[in-house]
Short mmCIF file of C-alpha atoms in Angstrom, two decimals:
data_model
loop_
_atom_site.label_atom_id
_atom_site.label_comp_id
_atom_site.label_asym_id
_atom_site.label_seq_id
_atom_site.Cartn_x
_atom_site.Cartn_y
_atom_site.Cartn_z
CA MET Z 1 141.81 71.27 159.30
CA GLN Z 2 144.90 72.51 157.49
CA LEU Z 3 144.04 70.29 154.50
CA LEU Z 4 140.53 71.73 154.24
CA GLU Z 5 141.96 75.25 154.34
CA GLN Z 6 144.28 74.28 151.49
CA ALA Z 7 141.33 72.73 149.68
CA GLN Z 8 139.68 76.13 149.37
CA SER Z 9 142.45 77.08 146.91
CA LEU Z 10 141.04 74.45 144.53
CA LEU Z 11 137.95 76.65 144.15
CA ASN Z 12 139.98 79.70 143.08
CA PHE Z 13 139.84 80.18 139.31
CA ASP Z 14 141.32 83.69 139.16
CA GLY Z 15 144.20 82.54 136.97
CA GLN Z 16 146.73 83.50 139.65
CA THR Z 17 146.36 80.53 141.97
CA THR Z 18 148.12 77.27 141.12
CA PHE Z 19 145.81 74.26 141.01
CA ASP Z 20 147.47 71.75 143.34
CA VAL Z 21 146.57 68.22 142.27
CA ASN Z 22 148.25 66.77 145.38
CA VAL Z 23 145.77 68.70 147.54
CA LEU Z 24 142.90 67.36 145.43
CA ASP Z 25 144.23 63.81 145.88
CA ALA Z 26 144.31 64.36 149.65
CA VAL Z 27 140.75 65.75 149.69
CA ILE Z 28 139.50 62.80 147.63
CA ASN Z 29 141.27 60.42 150.02
CA THR Z 30 139.62 62.17 152.99
CA MET Z 31 136.20 61.84 151.40
CA TYR Z 32 136.63 58.11 150.74
CA ARG Z 33 138.56 57.13 153.86
CA GLY Z 34 138.07 59.95 156.38
CA GLN Z 35 135.45 60.25 159.10
CA GLY Z 36 133.09 62.77 160.65
CA ASP Z 37 133.38 66.48 159.91
CA ALA Z 38 136.54 66.07 157.85
CA GLN Z 39 134.81 63.66 155.48
CA ARG Z 40 131.70 65.87 155.25
CA GLN Z 41 133.72 69.01 154.53
CA ALA Z 42 135.82 67.21 151.93
CA SER Z 43 132.62 66.09 150.21
CA GLU Z 44 131.30 69.67 150.23
CA VAL Z 45 134.48 71.02 148.63
CA LEU Z 46 134.34 68.35 145.92
CA ASN Z 47 130.69 69.08 145.16
CA VAL Z 48 131.36 72.82 144.84
CA LEU Z 49 134.37 72.15 142.61
CA ARG Z 50 132.40 69.73 140.42
CA ASP Z 51 129.69 72.36 139.92
CA HIS Z 52 132.08 75.22 139.09
CA PRO Z 53 131.61 76.26 135.43
CA ASP Z 54 135.38 76.34 134.84
CA ALA Z 55 136.24 73.10 136.63
CA TRP Z 56 136.49 71.22 133.32
CA THR Z 57 139.54 73.34 132.39
CA LYS Z 58 141.52 71.54 135.12
CA VAL Z 59 140.67 68.00 133.98
CA ASP Z 60 143.75 67.49 131.80
CA CYS Z 61 146.00 68.69 134.63
CA ILE Z 62 144.30 66.34 137.10
CA LEU Z 63 144.53 63.32 134.78
CA GLU Z 64 148.21 63.99 134.08
CA PHE Z 65 149.44 64.58 137.62
CA SER Z 66 147.08 62.74 139.96
CA LYS Z 67 148.40 59.60 141.63
CA CYS Z 68 144.92 58.44 142.63
CA GLN Z 69 142.43 56.52 140.47
CA GLU Z 70 139.49 57.96 142.43
CA THR Z 71 140.71 61.48 141.63
CA LYS Z 72 141.00 60.69 137.93
CA TYR Z 73 137.49 59.27 137.90
CA TYR Z 74 136.24 62.39 139.68
CA ALA Z 75 137.88 64.54 136.98
CA LEU Z 76 136.11 62.54 134.28
CA GLN Z 77 132.80 63.08 136.10
CA ILE Z 78 133.42 66.83 135.87
CA LEU Z 79 134.09 66.57 132.15
CA GLU Z 80 131.07 64.33 131.54
CA LYS Z 81 128.78 66.81 133.29
CA THR Z 82 130.18 69.68 131.20
CA ILE Z 83 129.59 67.77 127.96
CA LYS Z 84 126.04 66.84 128.95
CA THR Z 85 124.98 70.31 130.09
CA ARG Z 86 127.19 72.92 128.43
CA TRP Z 87 128.59 71.45 125.20
CA LYS Z 88 126.64 73.75 122.89
CA ALA Z 89 127.71 76.80 124.90
CA LEU Z 90 131.44 76.06 124.60
CA PRO Z 91 133.47 77.61 121.76
CA LYS Z 92 133.88 75.32 118.77
CA GLU Z 93 137.67 75.07 119.15
CA GLN Z 94 137.32 74.00 122.79
CA CYS Z 95 134.83 71.30 121.84
CA GLU Z 96 137.24 70.00 119.21
CA ALA Z 97 140.13 70.05 121.70
CA ILE Z 98 138.09 68.07 124.25
CA LYS Z 99 137.08 65.55 121.58
CA GLN Z 100 140.67 65.01 120.41
CA TYR Z 101 141.89 64.77 124.01
CA ILE Z 102 139.40 62.04 124.92
CA VAL Z 103 140.11 60.12 121.71
CA SER Z 104 143.86 60.24 122.39
CA LEU Z 105 143.37 58.95 125.96
CA ILE Z 106 141.19 56.08 124.74
CA ILE Z 107 143.72 55.12 122.06
CA SER Z 108 146.71 55.25 124.42
CA HIS Z 109 144.95 53.03 126.97
CA SER Z 110 143.23 50.59 124.62
CA GLN Z 111 146.43 49.84 122.69
CA ASN Z 112 147.85 48.27 125.85
CA PRO Z 113 145.99 45.09 126.95
CA GLU Z 114 147.52 45.16 130.45
CA LEU Z 115 146.68 48.85 130.97
CA ILE Z 116 143.11 48.51 129.74
CA GLU Z 117 142.57 45.55 132.08
CA ARG Z 118 144.16 47.29 135.07
CA GLU Z 119 142.21 50.55 134.55
CA LYS Z 120 138.96 49.04 133.26
CA VAL Z 121 136.68 51.42 135.20
CA TYR Z 122 138.66 54.46 134.04
CA VAL Z 123 138.62 53.37 130.38
CA ASN Z 124 134.90 52.61 130.56
CA LYS Z 125 134.30 56.16 131.80
CA LEU Z 126 136.35 57.52 128.88
CA ASP Z 127 134.19 55.46 126.51
CA ILE Z 128 131.01 56.86 128.10
CA ILE Z 129 132.31 60.42 127.72
CA LEU Z 130 133.11 59.81 124.05
CA VAL Z 131 129.54 58.59 123.52
CA GLN Z 132 128.23 61.76 125.17
CA ILE Z 133 130.32 63.78 122.69
CA LEU Z 134 129.02 61.68 119.80
CA LYS Z 135 125.44 62.48 120.77
CA HIS Z 136 126.29 66.11 119.98
CA GLU Z 137 128.74 65.68 117.10
CA TRP Z 138 127.70 62.58 115.13
CA PRO Z 139 126.89 62.30 112.31
CA LYS Z 140 126.67 65.96 111.25
CA LYS Z 141 130.00 67.21 112.64
CA TRP Z 142 131.79 63.84 112.74
CA PRO Z 143 130.47 61.95 109.70
CA ASN Z 144 133.44 59.57 109.50
CA PHE Z 145 133.27 58.36 113.09
CA VAL Z 146 132.28 54.76 112.32
CA SER Z 147 134.81 54.49 109.48
CA ASP Z 148 137.50 55.94 111.77
CA ILE Z 149 136.76 53.52 114.59
CA VAL Z 150 136.65 50.50 112.26
CA GLU Z 151 140.01 51.45 110.75
CA ALA Z 152 141.60 52.07 114.15
CA SER Z 153 140.40 48.67 115.35
CA LYS Z 154 142.72 46.94 112.91
CA THR Z 155 145.78 48.03 114.90
CA SER Z 156 145.31 45.71 117.89
CA GLU Z 157 142.89 43.20 119.38
CA SER Z 158 142.51 45.15 122.63
CA MET Z 159 141.64 48.32 120.72
CA CYS Z 160 139.15 46.39 118.60
CA GLN Z 161 137.45 45.05 121.74
CA ASN Z 162 137.23 48.50 123.30
CA ASN Z 163 135.92 50.05 120.09
CA LEU Z 164 133.17 47.44 120.01
CA GLU Z 165 132.33 48.49 123.57
CA ILE Z 166 132.07 52.13 122.41
CA LEU Z 167 129.71 51.12 119.59
CA LYS Z 168 127.66 49.06 122.06
CA LEU Z 169 127.34 52.05 124.40
CA LEU Z 170 126.41 54.29 121.48
CA SER Z 171 123.73 51.91 120.23
CA GLU Z 172 122.29 51.63 123.75
CA GLU Z 173 122.10 55.42 123.98
CA VAL Z 174 120.48 55.71 120.55
CA PHE Z 175 118.01 52.81 120.70
CA ASP Z 176 117.34 52.25 124.41
CA PHE Z 177 117.88 55.50 126.29
CA SER Z 178 117.11 58.20 123.72
CA SER Z 179 113.56 58.69 125.01
CA GLY Z 180 113.38 61.91 126.98
CA GLN Z 181 117.05 62.75 126.45
CA MET Z 182 116.80 64.16 122.92
CA THR Z 183 114.15 65.26 120.46
CA GLN Z 184 112.30 62.59 118.48
CA ALA Z 185 113.78 63.95 115.25
CA LYS Z 186 117.32 63.76 116.67
CA ALA Z 187 116.76 60.23 117.97
CA LYS Z 188 115.35 59.07 114.63
CA HIS Z 189 118.28 60.61 112.75
CA LEU Z 190 120.80 58.82 114.96
CA LYS Z 191 118.94 55.52 114.63
CA ASP Z 192 118.80 55.83 110.83
CA THR Z 193 122.51 56.69 110.69
CA MET Z 194 123.37 53.75 112.93
CA CYS Z 195 121.41 51.37 110.69
CA ASN Z 196 123.08 52.77 107.57
CA GLU Z 197 126.51 52.17 109.12
CA PHE Z 198 125.68 48.60 110.12
CA THR Z 199 127.74 47.00 107.33
CA LYS Z 200 130.91 48.71 108.57
CA ILE Z 201 130.14 47.72 112.14
CA PHE Z 202 129.55 44.11 111.06
CA GLN Z 203 132.99 44.10 109.41
CA LEU Z 204 134.45 45.13 112.75
CA CYS Z 205 132.68 42.25 114.50
CA GLU Z 206 134.16 39.84 111.95
CA TYR Z 207 137.64 41.21 112.62
#
């Protein structure tokens, strides 16, 4: 019961209360491995936190200090939901900061073959989040994305493999899943852009 009382502090975004990642780790652990009322209450706290409009501001703190892979994945779920539902409402500088943050995490993990293999699920979620950002930013606000990813792929084989995975996810979103998720004009524009960039992508496949 004491843990669940502590967990309520996670829902306080007044700027005065310290966000305790250790408490979040414990709540996540209770949800996955607890039983009965404790498990149910832990799940309720996590759902409320995930839905809080400012929860995304704690993601970097969670990813840096959490000792639990489930907690890190939960944090990425928060960020993914924010990007899907509130991206256009966020200030431009915050969008840019989120974009750079995700890119830096992907680079740091995909440069290390052992790390990318050990944290495959985590890296895949990072890739999915980047694709969600691209659906908003590319090509208009990020015209050099394909060129950037092709150039970065030359630094290591593991990064090249992960970048191909990002392009695969992007193409699936554009060609397979665009129906109902974006306007026809937006979908057509992304498809045309993808086709125009095919030569660069083919060079990456050859690498």
